[in-house]
PDB file of C-alpha atoms in Angstrom:
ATOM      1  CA  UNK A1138      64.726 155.377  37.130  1.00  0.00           C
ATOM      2  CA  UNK A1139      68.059 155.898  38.589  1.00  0.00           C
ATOM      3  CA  UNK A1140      70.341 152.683  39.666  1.00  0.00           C
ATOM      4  CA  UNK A1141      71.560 153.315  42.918  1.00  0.00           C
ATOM      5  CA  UNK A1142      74.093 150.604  43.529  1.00  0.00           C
ATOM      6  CA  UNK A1143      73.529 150.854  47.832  1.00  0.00           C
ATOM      7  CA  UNK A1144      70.334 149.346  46.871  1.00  0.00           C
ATOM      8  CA  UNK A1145      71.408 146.629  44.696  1.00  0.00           C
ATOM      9  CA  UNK A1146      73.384 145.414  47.709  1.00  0.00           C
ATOM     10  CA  UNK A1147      70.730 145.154  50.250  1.00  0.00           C
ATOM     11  CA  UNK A1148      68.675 142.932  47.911  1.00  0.00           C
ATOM     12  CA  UNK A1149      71.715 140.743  47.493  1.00  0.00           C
ATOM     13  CA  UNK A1150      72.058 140.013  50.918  1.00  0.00           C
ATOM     14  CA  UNK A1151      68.649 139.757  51.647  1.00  0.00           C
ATOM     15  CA  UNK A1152      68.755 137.219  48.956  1.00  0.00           C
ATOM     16  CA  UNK A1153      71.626 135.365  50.048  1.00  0.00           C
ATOM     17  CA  UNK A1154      70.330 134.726  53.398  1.00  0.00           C
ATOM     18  CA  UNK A1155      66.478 133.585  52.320  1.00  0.00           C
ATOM     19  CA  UNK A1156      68.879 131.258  50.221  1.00  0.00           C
ATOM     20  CA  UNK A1157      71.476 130.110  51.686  1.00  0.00           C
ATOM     21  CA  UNK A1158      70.691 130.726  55.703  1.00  0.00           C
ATOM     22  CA  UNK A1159      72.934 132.066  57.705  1.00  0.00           C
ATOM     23  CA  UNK A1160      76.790 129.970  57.855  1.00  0.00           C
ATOM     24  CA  UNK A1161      76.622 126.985  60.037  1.00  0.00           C
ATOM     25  CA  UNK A1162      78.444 127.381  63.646  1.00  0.00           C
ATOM     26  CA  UNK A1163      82.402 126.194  63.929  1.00  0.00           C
ATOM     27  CA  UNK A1164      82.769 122.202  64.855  1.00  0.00           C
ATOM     28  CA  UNK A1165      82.838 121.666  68.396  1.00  0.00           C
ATOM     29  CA  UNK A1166      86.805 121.770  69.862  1.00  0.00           C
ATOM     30  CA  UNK A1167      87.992 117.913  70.064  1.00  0.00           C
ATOM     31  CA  UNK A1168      87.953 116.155  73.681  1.00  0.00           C
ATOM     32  CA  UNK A1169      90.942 116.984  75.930  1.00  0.00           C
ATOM     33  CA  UNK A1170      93.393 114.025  76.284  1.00  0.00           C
ATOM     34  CA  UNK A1171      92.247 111.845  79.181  1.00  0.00           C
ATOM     35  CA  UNK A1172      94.851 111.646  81.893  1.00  0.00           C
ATOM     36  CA  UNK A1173      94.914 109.303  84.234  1.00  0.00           C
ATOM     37  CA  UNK A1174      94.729 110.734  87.905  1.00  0.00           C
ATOM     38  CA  UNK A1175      97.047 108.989  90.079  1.00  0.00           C
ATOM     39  CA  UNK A1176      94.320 106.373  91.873  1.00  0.00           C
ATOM     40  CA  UNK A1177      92.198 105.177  90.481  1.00  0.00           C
ATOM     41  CA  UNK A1178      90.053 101.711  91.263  1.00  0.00           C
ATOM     42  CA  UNK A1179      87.129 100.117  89.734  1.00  0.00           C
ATOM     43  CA  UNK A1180      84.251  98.832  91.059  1.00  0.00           C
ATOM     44  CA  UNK A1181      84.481  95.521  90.534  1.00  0.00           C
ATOM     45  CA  UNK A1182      83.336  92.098  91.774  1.00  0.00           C
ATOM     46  CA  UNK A1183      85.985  89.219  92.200  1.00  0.00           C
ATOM     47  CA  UNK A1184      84.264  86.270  91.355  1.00  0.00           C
ATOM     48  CA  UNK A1185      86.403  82.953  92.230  1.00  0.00           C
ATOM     49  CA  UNK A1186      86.970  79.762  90.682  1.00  0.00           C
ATOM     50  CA  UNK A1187      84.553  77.095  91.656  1.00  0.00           C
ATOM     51  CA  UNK A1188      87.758  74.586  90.694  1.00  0.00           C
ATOM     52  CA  UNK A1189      91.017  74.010  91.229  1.00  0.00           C
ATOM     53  CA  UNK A1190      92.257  74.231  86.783  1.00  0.00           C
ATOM     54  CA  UNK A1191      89.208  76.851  85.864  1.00  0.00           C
ATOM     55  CA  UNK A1192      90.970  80.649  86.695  1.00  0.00           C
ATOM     56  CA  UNK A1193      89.961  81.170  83.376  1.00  0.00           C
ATOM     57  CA  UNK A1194      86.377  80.627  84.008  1.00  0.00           C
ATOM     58  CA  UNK A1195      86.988  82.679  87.056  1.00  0.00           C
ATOM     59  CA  UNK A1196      88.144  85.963  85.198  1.00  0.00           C
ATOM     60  CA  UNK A1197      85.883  85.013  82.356  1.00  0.00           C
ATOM     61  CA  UNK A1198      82.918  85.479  84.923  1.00  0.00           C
ATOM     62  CA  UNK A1199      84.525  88.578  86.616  1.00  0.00           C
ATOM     63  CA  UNK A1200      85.128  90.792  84.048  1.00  0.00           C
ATOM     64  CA  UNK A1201      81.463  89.395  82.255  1.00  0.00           C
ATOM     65  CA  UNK A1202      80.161  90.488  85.415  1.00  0.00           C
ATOM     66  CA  UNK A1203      81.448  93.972  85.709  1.00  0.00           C
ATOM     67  CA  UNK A1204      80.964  94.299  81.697  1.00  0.00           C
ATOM     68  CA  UNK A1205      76.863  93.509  82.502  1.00  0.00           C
ATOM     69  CA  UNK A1206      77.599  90.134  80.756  1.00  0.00           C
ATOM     70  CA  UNK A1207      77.067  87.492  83.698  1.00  0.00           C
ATOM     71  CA  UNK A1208      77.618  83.808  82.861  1.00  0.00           C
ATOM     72  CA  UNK A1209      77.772  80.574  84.825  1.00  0.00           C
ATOM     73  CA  UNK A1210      80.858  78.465  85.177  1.00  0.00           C
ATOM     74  CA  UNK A1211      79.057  75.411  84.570  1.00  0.00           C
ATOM     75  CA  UNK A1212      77.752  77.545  81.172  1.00  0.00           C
ATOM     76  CA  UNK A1213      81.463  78.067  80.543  1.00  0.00           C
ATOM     77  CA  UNK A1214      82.419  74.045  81.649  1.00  0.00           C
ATOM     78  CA  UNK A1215      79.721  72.804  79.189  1.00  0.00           C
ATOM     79  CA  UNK A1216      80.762  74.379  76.168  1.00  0.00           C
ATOM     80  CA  UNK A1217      83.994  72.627  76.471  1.00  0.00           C
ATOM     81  CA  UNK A1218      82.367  69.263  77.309  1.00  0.00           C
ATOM     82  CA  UNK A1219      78.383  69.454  77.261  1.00  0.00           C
ATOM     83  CA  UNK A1220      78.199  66.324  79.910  1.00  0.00           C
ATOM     84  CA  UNK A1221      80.039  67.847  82.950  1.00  0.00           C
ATOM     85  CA  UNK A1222      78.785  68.245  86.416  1.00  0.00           C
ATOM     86  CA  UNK A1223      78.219  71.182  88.115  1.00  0.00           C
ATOM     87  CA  UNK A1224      78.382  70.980  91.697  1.00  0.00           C
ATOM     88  CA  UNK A1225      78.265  73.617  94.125  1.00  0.00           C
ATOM     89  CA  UNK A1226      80.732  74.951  96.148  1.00  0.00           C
ATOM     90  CA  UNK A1227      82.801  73.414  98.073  1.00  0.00           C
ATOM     91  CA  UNK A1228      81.854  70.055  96.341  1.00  0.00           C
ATOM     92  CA  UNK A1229      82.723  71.412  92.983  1.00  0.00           C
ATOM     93  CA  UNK A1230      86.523  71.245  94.267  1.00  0.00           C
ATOM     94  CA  UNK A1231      86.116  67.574  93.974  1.00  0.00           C
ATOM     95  CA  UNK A1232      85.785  67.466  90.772  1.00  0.00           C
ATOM     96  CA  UNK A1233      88.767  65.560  88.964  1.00  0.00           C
ATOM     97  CA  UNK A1234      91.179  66.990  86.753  1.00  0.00           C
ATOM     98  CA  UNK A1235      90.061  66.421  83.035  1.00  0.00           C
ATOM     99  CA  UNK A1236      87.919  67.780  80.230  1.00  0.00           C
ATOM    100  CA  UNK A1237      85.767  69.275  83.300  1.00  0.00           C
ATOM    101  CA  UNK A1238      88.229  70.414  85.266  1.00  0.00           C
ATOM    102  CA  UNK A1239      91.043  72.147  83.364  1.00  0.00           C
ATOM    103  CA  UNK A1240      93.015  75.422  82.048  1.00  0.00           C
ATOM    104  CA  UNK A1241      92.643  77.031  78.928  1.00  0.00           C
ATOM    105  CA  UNK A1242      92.395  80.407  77.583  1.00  0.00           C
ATOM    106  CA  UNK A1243      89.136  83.053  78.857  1.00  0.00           C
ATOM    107  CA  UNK A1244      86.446  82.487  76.269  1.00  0.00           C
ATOM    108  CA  UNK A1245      85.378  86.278  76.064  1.00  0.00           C
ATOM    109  CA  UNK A1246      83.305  86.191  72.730  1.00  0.00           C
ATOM    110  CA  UNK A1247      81.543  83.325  74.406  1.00  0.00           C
ATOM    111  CA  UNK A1248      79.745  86.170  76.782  1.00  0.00           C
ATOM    112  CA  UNK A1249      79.438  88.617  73.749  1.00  0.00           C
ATOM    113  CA  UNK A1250      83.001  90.715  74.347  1.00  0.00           C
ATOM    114  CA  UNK A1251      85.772  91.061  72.115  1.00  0.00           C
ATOM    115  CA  UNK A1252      89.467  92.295  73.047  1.00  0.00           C
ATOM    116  CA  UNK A1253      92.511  93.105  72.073  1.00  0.00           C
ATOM    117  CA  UNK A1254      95.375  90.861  73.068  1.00  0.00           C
ATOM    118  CA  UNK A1255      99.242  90.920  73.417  1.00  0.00           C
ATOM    119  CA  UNK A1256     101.173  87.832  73.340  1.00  0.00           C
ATOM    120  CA  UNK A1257     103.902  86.878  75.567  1.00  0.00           C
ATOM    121  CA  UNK A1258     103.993  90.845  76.896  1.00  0.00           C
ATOM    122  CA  UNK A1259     102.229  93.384  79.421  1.00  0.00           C
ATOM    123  CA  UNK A1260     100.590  96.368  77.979  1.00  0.00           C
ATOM    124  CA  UNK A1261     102.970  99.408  79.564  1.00  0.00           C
ATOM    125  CA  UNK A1262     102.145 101.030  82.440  1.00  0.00           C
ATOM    126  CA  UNK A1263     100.279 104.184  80.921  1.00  0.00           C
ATOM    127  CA  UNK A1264      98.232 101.629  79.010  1.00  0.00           C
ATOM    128  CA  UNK A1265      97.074 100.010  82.048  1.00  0.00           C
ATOM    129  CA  UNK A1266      96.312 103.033  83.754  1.00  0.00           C
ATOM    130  CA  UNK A1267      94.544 104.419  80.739  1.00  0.00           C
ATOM    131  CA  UNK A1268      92.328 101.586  80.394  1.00  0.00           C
ATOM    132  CA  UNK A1269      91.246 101.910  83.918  1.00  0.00           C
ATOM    133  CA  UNK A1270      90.998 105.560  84.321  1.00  0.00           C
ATOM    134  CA  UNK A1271      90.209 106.886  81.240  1.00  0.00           C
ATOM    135  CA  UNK A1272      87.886 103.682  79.837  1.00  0.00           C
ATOM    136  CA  UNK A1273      86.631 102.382  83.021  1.00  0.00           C
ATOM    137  CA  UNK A1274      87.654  98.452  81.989  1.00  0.00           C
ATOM    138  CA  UNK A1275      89.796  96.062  83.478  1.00  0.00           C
ATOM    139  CA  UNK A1276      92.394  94.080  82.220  1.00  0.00           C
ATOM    140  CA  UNK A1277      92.845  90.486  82.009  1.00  0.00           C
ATOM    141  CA  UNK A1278      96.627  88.921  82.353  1.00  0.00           C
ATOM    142  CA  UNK A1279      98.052  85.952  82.520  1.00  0.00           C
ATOM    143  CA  UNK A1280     101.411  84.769  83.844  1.00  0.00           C
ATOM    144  CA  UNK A1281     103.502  81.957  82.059  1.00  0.00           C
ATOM    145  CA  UNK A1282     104.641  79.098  84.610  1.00  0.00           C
ATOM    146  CA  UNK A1283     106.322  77.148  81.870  1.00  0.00           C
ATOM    147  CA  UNK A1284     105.216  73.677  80.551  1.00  0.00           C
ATOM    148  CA  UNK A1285     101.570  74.894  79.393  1.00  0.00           C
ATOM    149  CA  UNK A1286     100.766  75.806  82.710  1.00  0.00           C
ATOM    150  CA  UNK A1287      99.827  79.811  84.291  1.00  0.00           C
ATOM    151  CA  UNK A1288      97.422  81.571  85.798  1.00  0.00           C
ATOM    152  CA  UNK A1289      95.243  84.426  85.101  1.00  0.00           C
ATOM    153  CA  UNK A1290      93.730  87.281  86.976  1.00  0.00           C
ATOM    154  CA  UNK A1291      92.259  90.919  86.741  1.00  0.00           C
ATOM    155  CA  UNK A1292      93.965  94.200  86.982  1.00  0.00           C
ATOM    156  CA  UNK A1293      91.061  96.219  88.094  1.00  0.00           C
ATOM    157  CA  UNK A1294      92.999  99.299  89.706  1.00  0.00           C
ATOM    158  CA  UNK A1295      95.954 101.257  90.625  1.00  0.00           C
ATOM    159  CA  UNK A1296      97.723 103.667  93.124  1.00  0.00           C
ATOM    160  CA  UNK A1297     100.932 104.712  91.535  1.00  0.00           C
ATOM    161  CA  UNK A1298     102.976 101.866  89.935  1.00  0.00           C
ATOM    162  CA  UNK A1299     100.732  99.776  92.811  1.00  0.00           C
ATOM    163  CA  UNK A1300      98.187  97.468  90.782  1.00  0.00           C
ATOM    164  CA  UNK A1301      95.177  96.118  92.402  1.00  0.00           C
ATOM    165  CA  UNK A1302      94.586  92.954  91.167  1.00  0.00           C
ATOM    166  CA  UNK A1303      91.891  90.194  91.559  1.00  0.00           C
ATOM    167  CA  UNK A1304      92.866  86.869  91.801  1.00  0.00           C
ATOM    168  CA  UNK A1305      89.842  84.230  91.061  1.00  0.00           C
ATOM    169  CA  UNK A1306      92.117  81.183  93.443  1.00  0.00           C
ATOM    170  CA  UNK A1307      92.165  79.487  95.606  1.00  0.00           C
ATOM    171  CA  UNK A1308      89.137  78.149  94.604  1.00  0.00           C
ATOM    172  CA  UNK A1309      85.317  79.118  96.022  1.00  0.00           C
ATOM    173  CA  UNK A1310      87.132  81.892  97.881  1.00  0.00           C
ATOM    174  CA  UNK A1311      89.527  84.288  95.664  1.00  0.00           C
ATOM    175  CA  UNK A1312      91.457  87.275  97.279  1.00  0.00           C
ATOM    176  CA  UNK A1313      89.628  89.793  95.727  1.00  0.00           C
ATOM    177  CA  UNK A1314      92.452  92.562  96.819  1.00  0.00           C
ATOM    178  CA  UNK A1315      95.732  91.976  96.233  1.00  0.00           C
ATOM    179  CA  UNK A1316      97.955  94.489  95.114  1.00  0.00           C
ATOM    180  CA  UNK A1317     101.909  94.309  93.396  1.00  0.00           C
ATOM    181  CA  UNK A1318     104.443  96.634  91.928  1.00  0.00           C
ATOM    182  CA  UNK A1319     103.763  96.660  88.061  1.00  0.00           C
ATOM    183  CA  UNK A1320     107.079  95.466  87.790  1.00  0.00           C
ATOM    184  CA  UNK A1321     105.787  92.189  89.507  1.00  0.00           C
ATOM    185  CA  UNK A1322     102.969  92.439  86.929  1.00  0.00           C
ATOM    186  CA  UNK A1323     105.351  92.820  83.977  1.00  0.00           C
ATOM    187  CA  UNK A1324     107.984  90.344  85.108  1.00  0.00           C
ATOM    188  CA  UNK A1325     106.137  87.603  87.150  1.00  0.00           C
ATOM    189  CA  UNK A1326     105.226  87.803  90.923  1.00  0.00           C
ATOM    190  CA  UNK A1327     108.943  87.426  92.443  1.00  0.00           C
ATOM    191  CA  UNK A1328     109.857  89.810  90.825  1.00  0.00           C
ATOM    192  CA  UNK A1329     113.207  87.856  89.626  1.00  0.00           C
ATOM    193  CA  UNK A1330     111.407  85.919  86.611  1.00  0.00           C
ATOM    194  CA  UNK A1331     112.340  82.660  88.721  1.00  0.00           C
ATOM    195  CA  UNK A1332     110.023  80.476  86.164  1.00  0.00           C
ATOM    196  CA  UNK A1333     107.806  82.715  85.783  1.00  0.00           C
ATOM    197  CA  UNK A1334     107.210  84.890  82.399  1.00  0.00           C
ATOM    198  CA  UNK A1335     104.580  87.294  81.491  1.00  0.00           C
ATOM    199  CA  UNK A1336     102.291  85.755  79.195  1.00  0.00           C
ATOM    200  CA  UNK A1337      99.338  87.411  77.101  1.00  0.00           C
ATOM    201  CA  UNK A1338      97.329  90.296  78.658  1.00  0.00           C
ATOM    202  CA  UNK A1339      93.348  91.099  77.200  1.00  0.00           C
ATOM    203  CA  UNK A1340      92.422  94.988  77.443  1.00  0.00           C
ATOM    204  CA  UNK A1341      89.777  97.172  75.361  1.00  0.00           C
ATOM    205  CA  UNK A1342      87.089  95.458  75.975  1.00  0.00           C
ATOM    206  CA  UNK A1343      83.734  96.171  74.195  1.00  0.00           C
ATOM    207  CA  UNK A1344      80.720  94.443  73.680  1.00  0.00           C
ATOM    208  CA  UNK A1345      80.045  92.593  70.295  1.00  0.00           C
ATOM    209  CA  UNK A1346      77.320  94.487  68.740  1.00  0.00           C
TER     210      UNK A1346
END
């Protein structure tokens, strides 16, 4: 019989492809860059302070809330003193200042979240909007009024270099919209650092797994 090599290479191939299949399709082209549109504003819930020292327990609560992590400020007050009273609002502004009734730093892991945090600086203004635009989560800063004592509130949107901004005081009320330059945000809310210093800022927020 005569060898005719035209043959020989059809039963190759066929081979190869009962073998081997046919070659996988190319990886999928990697996601576009997010960038952030120029407004952009969460849906979020300010949730206020129930006393006059607990801001933290205010923001703590607020971004819990919007994360689908809701907690109590009582919760939060007990795990710093398991004895304390928890009066409603108004009464709760009654309560003295002391172990249940004081400032301190947002307890985040407390309500299952982790973050990253900076310390004495604001995250830049691309970061911000990034977070909020691109990752849907706010961010949590604090300003520095010397002596131990600041505040903390939410950065929750943006219109510009305009940040919205949810303060949990004065107590059983909030403002829930306030917005400031970022440069207010950065540099403390006079905008001439009279006093006042950026402090830390928490951002990236996930839930512990």
């Amino acid at each position: 019989m005569q060898f005719k090599p035209e043959s020989f290479a059809v039963v190759l191939g066929v081979l190869l492809l009962s073998c081997c299949g046919p070659p996988p399709p190319p990886p999928p082209p990697p996601p576009s860059p997010c960038v952030p549109p120029s407004r952009r504003v969460l849906d979020l819930t300010n949730v206020p302070q129930e006393r006059n020292y607990t801001c933290w327990a205010g923001v703590t609560r607020t971004i819990g809330k919007y994360m689908e992590r809701p907690e109590t400020e009582c919760a939060l007050v007990r795990r710093r003193k398991s004895d304390c009273t928890c009066p409603s609002c108004p009464d709760s502004m009654e309560v003295p200042e002391g172990p249940c009734n004081n400032g301190g730093w947002p307890p985040f892991e407390a309500i299952g979240l982790k973050a990253k945090r900076t310390t004495n600086e604001a995250i830049p203004l691309e970061t911000l909007k990034s977070e909020i635009a691109c990752h849907n989560r706010p961010v949590a800063f604090t300003w520095n009024f010397g002596g131990g004592s600041g505040h903390i509130m939410v950065a929750f949107g943006y219109d510009g270099e305009n940040i919205h901004v949810a303060n949990p005081a004065p107590p059983c009320a909030g403002r829930s919209e306030k917005i400031i330059p970022y440069e207010f945000y950065r540099d403390g809310e006079d905008g001439e650092g009279a006093g006042v210093n950026h402090w830390d800022d928490f951002y990236g927020f996930e839930v512990i797994q």
